[in-house]
Amino acid sequence: MLSNSSKYAIKAVLFLAIHSNNKRVMVKDISDPINVPQAYLAKLLQPLVKEELVSSVRGPKGGFYLNEENLNHSVIDIIRVIDGEEKLNSCMLSLEKCNEEKPCPLHNMLVVSRKNILNNLENRTIKELALAVEKGNAFLPL
Amino acid sequence: MLSNSSKYAIKAVLFLAIHSNNKRVMVKDISDPINVPQAYLAKLLQPLVKEELVSSVRGPKGGFYLNEENLNHSVIDIIRVIDGEEKLNSCMLSLEKCNEEKPCPLHNMLVVSRKNILNNLENRTIKELALAVEKGNAFLPL
DNA sequence: TCTTAAATATGATTTTTATCATATTTTTTA
DNA sequence: TAAAAAATATGATAAAAATCATATTTAAGA
Ligand code: FES
Ligand code: FES
C-alpha cells in the first residue's frame, strides 16, 4: 500500500514535528536519526515543500521546519504528494480504483476497515501524532 | 500492501475456482480473461503449484485446476507464497515488521482495522469468495 | 513409439523504484 | 561584497519488480 518513499516522507515530517520547534534542521540531521539515505530524503522533501506540507529556507542556518499550518496537515496529504491519489484508492485486486458498484471478491471484507484507515489518515493531524510520540505513547521506528 | 504479482495470483486462483470445475484450464485461458500477461502468470503459478495451492497436469489436455483441498485455502496463503510473510506483517512506517511493544505513530489508528483485514484474508476460503462471484455479489475486476 | 500440446524451468529484457552524485541557487555572515 | 553553507534542480546508477522469450519436461493420443 505505502511505498518506501511515502514511509520515509512521513517519518521525516513526524521527526520535524517533534524535533524542530520552529528551529531549522538540515536534511542530514533528519535523515541520520530516521535512517534514510540523505540524498534520497532531500529529493523527497522537495515536492513536500512545493505543496506546502513542509517549510524550508536556503543558505547557511537554513533547513527544514514545520509551521503551524504544516502541523495541521494530515498523513494522507503526504501520501497523496508522494504516491499519488490513484495508489491510495486502488482496489485490492486490480490496478484500477476500488469500485463500489462492481466490488471485487475482497471488497466487502475490506471496505469498513479500509474506510476506517483512510478516515484516520485523513483526520489525524501531524501535530497530534507527534504529540503521542512526545508523550511516549508512540515511537518513530528505525 | 499487495504487489501486482499477488493481485494477479489471487485473481487467477479465483478465476480457476469459478471456471474450472475439475476441468483443466490452460494459462492462456486464465490470463486472457483476467487481463494478465500470459508468460508472467505462468511464472506466478509455479510456486502456487509447488505449495499445493493450485493443481496442474502437464502435456496435452493438461492445465490448471483446483481440487477440494485447494479450494479450502485462504487468500492469505497466496499472498504468503508470492509476497512473503514479511511484507504482510510489515509496519506502516518502517520496512521492518509491525511492533506492538514499540508502536509507530500510525499503529494505534490502524491495528484494529489491520487485524480485521488480516483475519478476513486468513479465514475466508477461496471457495467462499468464488461463490460470491457466482451469485453475482462480487466481480472479478479487469 | 512418435508427435504434439501442455506445464515447467531458466534466463533476458524492460520498467519502475530506490539510491547516489553533482551542479546551481539562495541566504548568511565575515 | 566575497565566501561559505544550506536547499534545490537535475541527471546518473543500482536494485527490484514486472514482463517477455525460449528451451526442457511430461503426458496424451495417433
Ligand atoms: S473493488 Fe476491490 S477492494 Fe473495492
Ligand atoms: S504499524 Fe507501525 S508499529 Fe504497527
Short mmCIF file of C-alpha atoms (C1' of nucleotides) and ligand atoms in Angstrom, two decimals:
data_model
loop_
_atom_site.label_atom_id
_atom_site.label_comp_id
_atom_site.label_asym_id
_atom_site.label_seq_id
_atom_site.Cartn_x
_atom_site.Cartn_y
_atom_site.Cartn_z
CA MET A 1 0.00 0.00 0.00
CA LEU A 2 2.64 2.52 1.04
CA SER A 3 5.85 2.87 -0.94
CA ASN A 4 9.13 3.21 0.89
CA SER A 5 9.19 6.79 -0.32
CA SER A 6 5.95 7.57 1.47
CA LYS A 7 7.14 5.86 4.63
CA TYR A 8 10.34 7.88 4.52
CA ALA A 9 8.47 11.10 3.91
CA ILE A 10 6.03 10.52 6.75
CA LYS A 11 8.82 9.66 9.16
CA ALA A 12 10.71 12.78 8.15
CA VAL A 13 7.71 15.03 8.67
CA LEU A 14 6.95 13.46 12.04
CA PHE A 15 10.58 13.85 13.01
CA LEU A 16 10.40 17.52 12.14
CA ALA A 17 7.16 17.91 14.07
CA ILE A 18 8.89 16.54 17.13
CA HIS A 19 12.37 18.00 16.89
CA SER A 20 12.07 21.26 15.07
CA ASN A 21 10.23 23.71 17.25
CA ASN A 22 10.41 26.47 14.72
CA LYS A 23 14.11 25.66 14.58
CA ARG A 24 15.50 24.81 11.19
CA VAL A 25 17.03 21.38 10.84
CA MET A 26 19.01 20.28 7.83
CA VAL A 27 18.44 17.11 5.82
CA LYS A 28 21.43 15.35 7.24
CA ASP A 29 20.11 15.86 10.74
CA ILE A 30 16.77 14.41 9.73
CA SER A 31 17.98 11.56 7.56
CA ASP A 32 20.56 10.30 10.05
CA PRO A 33 18.27 9.61 13.00
CA ILE A 34 15.39 8.20 10.97
CA ASN A 35 17.80 6.07 8.98
CA VAL A 36 17.01 7.20 5.48
CA PRO A 37 19.64 7.96 2.83
CA GLN A 38 20.30 11.69 2.93
CA ALA A 39 20.25 12.46 -0.80
CA TYR A 40 17.12 10.43 -1.24
CA LEU A 41 15.34 12.23 1.54
CA ALA A 42 16.48 15.58 0.17
CA LYS A 43 14.75 14.70 -3.05
CA LEU A 44 11.58 13.54 -1.31
CA LEU A 45 11.37 16.78 0.64
CA GLN A 46 11.21 18.94 -2.47
CA PRO A 47 7.64 18.14 -3.52
CA LEU A 48 6.56 18.40 0.12
CA VAL A 49 7.95 21.92 0.27
CA LYS A 50 6.34 22.77 -3.05
CA GLU A 51 2.97 21.54 -1.79
CA GLU A 52 3.48 23.46 1.44
CA LEU A 53 3.46 20.44 3.70
CA VAL A 54 6.96 21.36 4.89
CA SER A 55 8.72 24.71 5.18
CA SER A 56 12.31 25.43 4.30
CA VAL A 57 14.88 28.16 4.00
CA ARG A 58 18.08 28.00 1.99
CA GLY A 59 21.57 29.11 2.77
CA PRO A 60 23.60 28.87 5.95
CA LYS A 61 21.50 28.44 9.09
CA GLY A 62 18.83 27.24 6.72
CA GLY A 63 16.99 23.95 6.84
CA PHE A 64 13.56 22.42 7.16
CA TYR A 65 10.84 23.01 9.72
CA LEU A 66 7.10 22.90 10.16
CA ASN A 67 4.98 25.98 10.72
CA GLU A 68 1.56 25.90 12.33
CA GLU A 69 -0.15 25.37 9.02
CA ASN A 70 2.18 22.49 8.16
CA LEU A 71 1.47 20.88 11.53
CA ASN A 72 -2.24 20.78 10.82
CA HIS A 73 -1.93 18.73 7.69
CA SER A 74 -2.72 15.02 7.70
CA VAL A 75 -0.64 12.00 6.80
CA ILE A 76 -2.79 11.35 3.79
CA ASP A 77 -1.64 14.66 2.31
CA ILE A 78 1.91 13.36 2.36
CA ILE A 79 0.92 10.08 0.74
CA ARG A 80 -1.01 11.95 -1.93
CA VAL A 81 2.03 14.01 -2.84
CA ILE A 82 4.50 11.14 -2.84
CA ASP A 83 2.49 8.14 -4.08
CA GLY A 84 -0.41 9.89 -5.77
CA GLU A 85 -4.15 9.64 -5.40
CA GLU A 86 -4.52 6.51 -7.55
CA LYS A 87 -2.44 4.23 -5.34
CA LEU A 88 -4.44 5.37 -2.35
CA ASN A 89 -7.80 4.45 -3.84
CA SER A 90 -6.78 1.40 -5.80
CA CYS A 91 -8.71 -1.83 -5.49
CA MET A 92 -7.14 -4.66 -3.55
CA LEU A 93 -7.26 -6.89 -6.62
CA SER A 94 -6.94 -4.66 -9.63
CA LEU A 95 -4.60 -1.89 -10.66
CA GLU A 96 -7.61 0.38 -11.07
CA LYS A 97 -9.52 2.10 -8.33
CA CYS A 98 -11.80 0.40 -5.87
CA ASN A 99 -15.29 0.13 -7.31
CA GLU A 100 -18.35 0.20 -5.06
CA GLU A 101 -20.73 -0.71 -7.87
CA LYS A 102 -18.76 -3.71 -9.06
CA PRO A 103 -16.97 -4.81 -5.92
CA CYS A 104 -14.21 -7.38 -6.22
CA PRO A 105 -14.44 -10.53 -4.09
CA LEU A 106 -12.24 -8.99 -1.40
CA HIS A 107 -14.08 -5.70 -1.34
CA ASN A 108 -16.79 -6.49 1.17
CA MET A 109 -14.49 -7.97 3.75
CA LEU A 110 -12.31 -4.88 3.46
CA VAL A 111 -14.46 -1.80 2.91
CA VAL A 112 -15.18 -0.99 6.50
CA SER A 113 -11.60 -1.37 7.70
CA ARG A 114 -10.28 0.31 4.62
CA LYS A 115 -12.57 3.28 5.09
CA ASN A 116 -11.63 3.45 8.74
CA ILE A 117 -7.93 3.55 7.95
CA LEU A 118 -8.42 6.20 5.29
CA ASN A 119 -10.50 8.30 7.64
CA ASN A 120 -7.84 8.18 10.29
CA LEU A 121 -5.08 9.03 7.84
CA GLU A 122 -7.25 11.92 6.72
CA ASN A 123 -8.27 13.30 10.08
CA ARG A 124 -5.39 12.89 12.49
CA THR A 125 -3.01 15.80 12.15
CA ILE A 126 0.74 15.65 12.17
CA LYS A 127 0.67 17.68 15.34
CA GLU A 128 -1.49 15.10 17.11
CA LEU A 129 0.69 12.21 16.00
CA ALA A 130 3.84 13.98 17.11
CA LEU A 131 2.26 14.62 20.50
CA ALA A 132 1.75 10.90 21.01
CA VAL A 133 5.46 10.36 20.44
CA GLU A 134 6.38 13.14 22.83
CA LYS A 135 4.14 11.61 25.47
CA GLY A 136 5.84 8.27 24.98
CA ASN A 137 2.73 6.61 23.60
CA ALA A 138 4.30 6.04 20.21
CA PHE A 139 7.76 5.73 18.71
CA LEU A 140 9.49 6.64 15.48
CA PRO A 141 10.76 3.35 14.03
CA LEU A 142 14.27 2.50 12.81
CA MET B 1 0.43 -3.54 0.60
CA LEU B 2 -0.21 -6.05 -2.17
CA SER B 3 2.18 -6.32 -5.09
CA ASN B 4 0.80 -6.63 -8.60
CA SER B 5 2.06 -10.20 -8.55
CA SER B 6 -0.14 -11.05 -5.58
CA LYS B 7 -3.12 -9.38 -7.15
CA TYR B 8 -2.57 -11.33 -10.35
CA ALA B 9 -2.16 -14.59 -8.46
CA ILE B 10 -5.31 -14.09 -6.39
CA LYS B 11 -7.33 -13.21 -9.46
CA ALA B 12 -6.04 -16.29 -11.25
CA VAL B 13 -6.92 -18.60 -8.37
CA LEU B 14 -10.39 -17.09 -8.05
CA PHE B 15 -10.86 -17.43 -11.78
CA LEU B 16 -9.97 -21.09 -11.53
CA ALA B 17 -12.30 -21.57 -8.59
CA ILE B 18 -15.12 -20.20 -10.67
CA HIS B 19 -14.40 -21.59 -14.12
CA SER B 20 -12.58 -24.85 -13.64
CA ASN B 21 -14.95 -27.36 -12.14
CA ASN B 22 -12.36 -30.09 -12.03
CA LYS B 23 -11.75 -29.21 -15.68
CA ARG B 24 -8.22 -28.28 -16.58
CA VAL B 25 -7.74 -24.83 -17.99
CA MET B 26 -4.51 -23.64 -19.54
CA VAL B 27 -2.65 -20.46 -18.67
CA LYS B 28 -3.70 -18.67 -21.80
CA ASP B 29 -7.34 -19.26 -20.94
CA ILE B 30 -6.79 -17.84 -17.50
CA SER B 31 -4.52 -14.94 -18.35
CA ASP B 32 -6.66 -13.68 -21.23
CA PRO B 33 -9.92 -13.06 -19.34
CA ILE B 34 -8.29 -11.68 -16.19
CA ASN B 35 -6.04 -9.48 -18.30
CA VAL B 36 -2.64 -10.56 -17.06
CA PRO B 37 0.35 -11.24 -19.34
CA GLN B 38 0.39 -14.94 -20.06
CA ALA B 39 4.09 -15.67 -19.53
CA TYR B 40 4.08 -13.68 -16.34
CA LEU B 41 1.12 -15.57 -14.96
CA ALA B 42 2.68 -18.88 -15.97
CA LYS B 43 5.64 -17.97 -13.81
CA LEU B 44 3.47 -16.90 -10.90
CA LEU B 45 1.56 -20.16 -10.97
CA GLN B 46 4.65 -22.30 -10.46
CA PRO B 47 5.21 -21.54 -6.75
CA LEU B 48 1.46 -21.87 -6.17
CA VAL B 49 1.54 -25.37 -7.62
CA LYS B 50 4.63 -26.20 -5.60
CA GLU B 51 2.92 -25.04 -2.41
CA GLU B 52 -0.19 -27.00 -3.38
CA LEU B 53 -2.48 -24.02 -3.61
CA VAL B 54 -3.18 -24.88 -7.23
CA SER B 55 -3.16 -28.21 -9.07
CA SER B 56 -1.80 -28.86 -12.53
CA VAL B 57 -1.11 -31.54 -15.07
CA ARG B 58 1.31 -31.28 -17.97
CA GLY B 59 1.04 -32.35 -21.54
CA PRO B 60 -1.83 -32.17 -23.99
CA LYS B 61 -5.20 -31.79 -22.34
CA GLY B 62 -3.28 -30.59 -19.33
CA GLY B 63 -3.74 -27.34 -17.47
CA PHE B 64 -4.53 -25.88 -14.09
CA TYR B 65 -7.42 -26.55 -11.75
CA LEU B 66 -8.35 -26.51 -8.08
CA ASN B 67 -9.12 -29.64 -6.12
CA GLU B 68 -11.19 -29.64 -2.93
CA GLU B 69 -8.14 -29.07 -0.78
CA ASN B 70 -7.03 -26.15 -2.94
CA LEU B 71 -10.48 -24.59 -2.65
CA ASN B 72 -10.27 -24.56 1.11
CA HIS B 73 -7.15 -22.44 1.25
CA SER B 74 -7.32 -18.74 2.09
CA VAL B 75 -6.22 -15.68 0.19
CA ILE B 76 -3.51 -15.03 2.70
CA ASP B 77 -1.84 -18.30 1.73
CA ILE B 78 -1.45 -16.94 -1.78
CA ILE B 79 -0.03 -13.66 -0.55
CA ARG B 80 2.40 -15.52 1.69
CA VAL B 81 3.72 -17.52 -1.24
CA ILE B 82 4.00 -14.61 -3.65
CA ASP B 83 4.93 -11.63 -1.46
CA GLY B 84 6.27 -13.41 1.61
CA GLU B 85 5.42 -13.23 5.28
CA GLU B 86 7.47 -10.09 5.95
CA LYS B 87 5.53 -7.81 3.65
CA LEU B 88 2.32 -8.99 5.22
CA ASN B 89 3.37 -8.09 8.74
CA SER B 90 5.42 -5.02 8.00
CA CYS B 91 4.84 -1.80 9.87
CA MET B 92 3.07 1.02 8.07
CA LEU B 93 6.09 3.28 8.62
CA SER B 94 9.14 1.08 8.64
CA LEU B 95 10.46 -1.66 6.41
CA GLU B 96 10.52 -3.96 9.43
CA LYS B 97 7.60 -5.70 10.99
CA CYS B 98 4.85 -4.04 12.97
CA ASN B 99 5.82 -3.81 16.62
CA GLU B 100 3.18 -3.95 19.36
CA GLU B 101 5.65 -3.03 22.10
CA LYS B 102 7.06 -0.03 20.31
CA PRO B 103 4.16 1.07 18.13
CA CYS B 104 4.79 3.68 15.47
CA PRO B 105 2.59 6.80 15.46
CA LEU B 106 0.24 5.26 12.91
CA HIS B 107 -0.03 1.95 14.69
CA ASN B 108 -2.87 2.67 17.05
CA MET B 109 -5.14 4.16 14.47
CA LEU B 110 -4.56 1.09 12.31
CA VAL B 111 -4.26 -2.02 14.48
CA VAL B 112 -7.91 -2.87 14.73
CA SER B 113 -8.64 -2.45 11.05
CA ARG B 114 -5.42 -4.09 10.13
CA LYS B 115 -6.13 -7.10 12.31
CA ASN B 116 -9.62 -7.28 10.91
CA ILE B 117 -8.36 -7.34 7.35
CA LEU B 118 -5.77 -9.96 8.13
CA ASN B 119 -8.36 -12.12 9.87
CA ASN B 120 -10.65 -11.99 6.89
CA LEU B 121 -7.87 -12.78 4.48
CA GLU B 122 -6.99 -15.69 6.73
CA ASN B 123 -10.44 -17.12 7.28
CA ARG B 124 -12.46 -16.71 4.12
CA THR B 125 -11.76 -19.59 1.78
CA ILE B 126 -11.29 -19.39 -1.94
CA LYS B 127 -14.43 -21.45 -2.31
CA GLU B 128 -16.49 -18.92 -0.38
CA LEU B 129 -15.15 -15.99 -2.34
CA ALA B 130 -15.81 -17.73 -5.64
CA LEU B 131 -19.35 -18.43 -4.53
CA ALA B 132 -19.98 -14.72 -4.04
CA VAL B 133 -18.95 -14.12 -7.64
CA GLU B 134 -21.15 -16.93 -8.91
CA LYS B 135 -24.07 -15.46 -7.01
CA GLY B 136 -23.43 -12.08 -8.59
CA ASN B 137 -22.49 -10.43 -5.30
CA ALA B 138 -18.93 -9.82 -6.41
CA PHE B 139 -16.99 -9.42 -9.63
CA LEU B 140 -13.56 -10.27 -10.94
CA PRO B 141 -12.01 -6.95 -11.94
CA LEU B 142 -10.35 -6.04 -15.26
"C1'" DT C 1 6.79 -45.13 -30.35
"C1'" DC C 2 6.44 -40.66 -32.41
"C1'" DT C 3 4.33 -36.23 -32.46
"C1'" DT C 4 2.15 -32.76 -30.24
"C1'" DA C 5 0.35 -29.89 -26.55
"C1'" DA C 6 0.70 -28.59 -22.42
"C1'" DA C 7 3.33 -27.15 -17.87
"C1'" DT C 8 7.87 -26.10 -16.03
"C1'" DA C 9 12.47 -24.11 -15.72
"C1'" DT C 10 15.53 -20.67 -16.77
"C1'" DG C 11 17.22 -16.56 -18.34
"C1'" DA C 12 16.97 -11.95 -20.76
"C1'" DT C 13 14.86 -7.51 -21.17
"C1'" DT C 14 12.17 -3.58 -19.67
"C1'" DT C 15 10.18 -0.59 -16.40
"C1'" DT C 16 9.81 1.28 -12.02
"C1'" DT C 17 11.61 2.42 -7.65
"C1'" DA C 18 15.30 3.49 -4.87
"C1'" DT C 19 19.71 5.46 -4.45
"C1'" DC C 20 23.81 8.27 -5.40
"C1'" DA C 21 26.27 12.30 -7.31
"C1'" DT C 22 26.88 16.88 -8.86
"C1'" DA C 23 25.92 21.42 -10.30
"C1'" DT C 24 23.07 25.57 -9.25
"C1'" DT C 25 20.69 28.93 -6.45
"C1'" DT C 26 19.82 31.34 -2.23
"C1'" DT C 27 20.98 33.32 2.17
"C1'" DT C 28 24.01 34.35 5.95
"C1'" DT C 29 27.94 36.38 7.75
"C1'" DA C 30 32.58 37.96 7.80
"C1'" DT D 1 30.82 42.06 -1.50
"C1'" DA D 2 33.01 37.61 -1.25
"C1'" DA D 3 32.96 33.12 0.83
"C1'" DA D 4 30.56 29.52 2.77
"C1'" DA D 5 26.53 26.77 3.92
"C1'" DA D 6 22.46 25.42 3.10
"C1'" DA D 7 18.31 23.95 -0.10
"C1'" DT D 8 17.07 22.93 -4.89
"C1'" DA D 9 17.39 21.00 -9.53
"C1'" DT D 10 18.89 17.62 -12.49
"C1'" DG D 11 20.79 13.61 -14.03
"C1'" DA D 12 23.24 9.04 -13.48
"C1'" DT D 13 23.40 4.49 -11.42
"C1'" DA D 14 21.69 0.41 -8.89
"C1'" DA D 15 18.25 -2.69 -7.35
"C1'" DA D 16 13.89 -4.62 -7.57
"C1'" DA D 17 9.63 -5.71 -9.84
"C1'" DA D 18 7.34 -6.73 -13.95
"C1'" DT D 19 7.44 -8.56 -18.43
"C1'" DC D 20 8.99 -11.28 -22.36
"C1'" DA D 21 11.31 -15.23 -24.63
"C1'" DT D 22 12.97 -19.78 -25.13
"C1'" DA D 23 14.35 -24.31 -24.07
"C1'" DT D 24 13.02 -28.53 -21.41
"C1'" DT D 25 10.00 -31.98 -19.47
"C1'" DT D 26 5.76 -34.54 -19.25
"C1'" DA D 27 1.60 -36.76 -20.80
"C1'" DA D 28 -1.89 -37.83 -24.43
"C1'" DG D 29 -3.14 -39.77 -28.48
"C1'" DA D 30 -2.31 -41.25 -33.21
S1 FES E 1 -13.39 -3.29 -5.57
FE1 FES E 1 -11.63 -4.39 -4.92
S2 FES E 1 -11.31 -3.50 -2.99
FE2 FES E 1 -13.10 -2.43 -3.63
S1 FES E 2 2.01 -0.20 12.11
FE1 FES E 2 3.86 0.69 12.70
S2 FES E 2 4.29 -0.40 14.51
FE2 FES E 2 2.40 -1.30 13.97
#
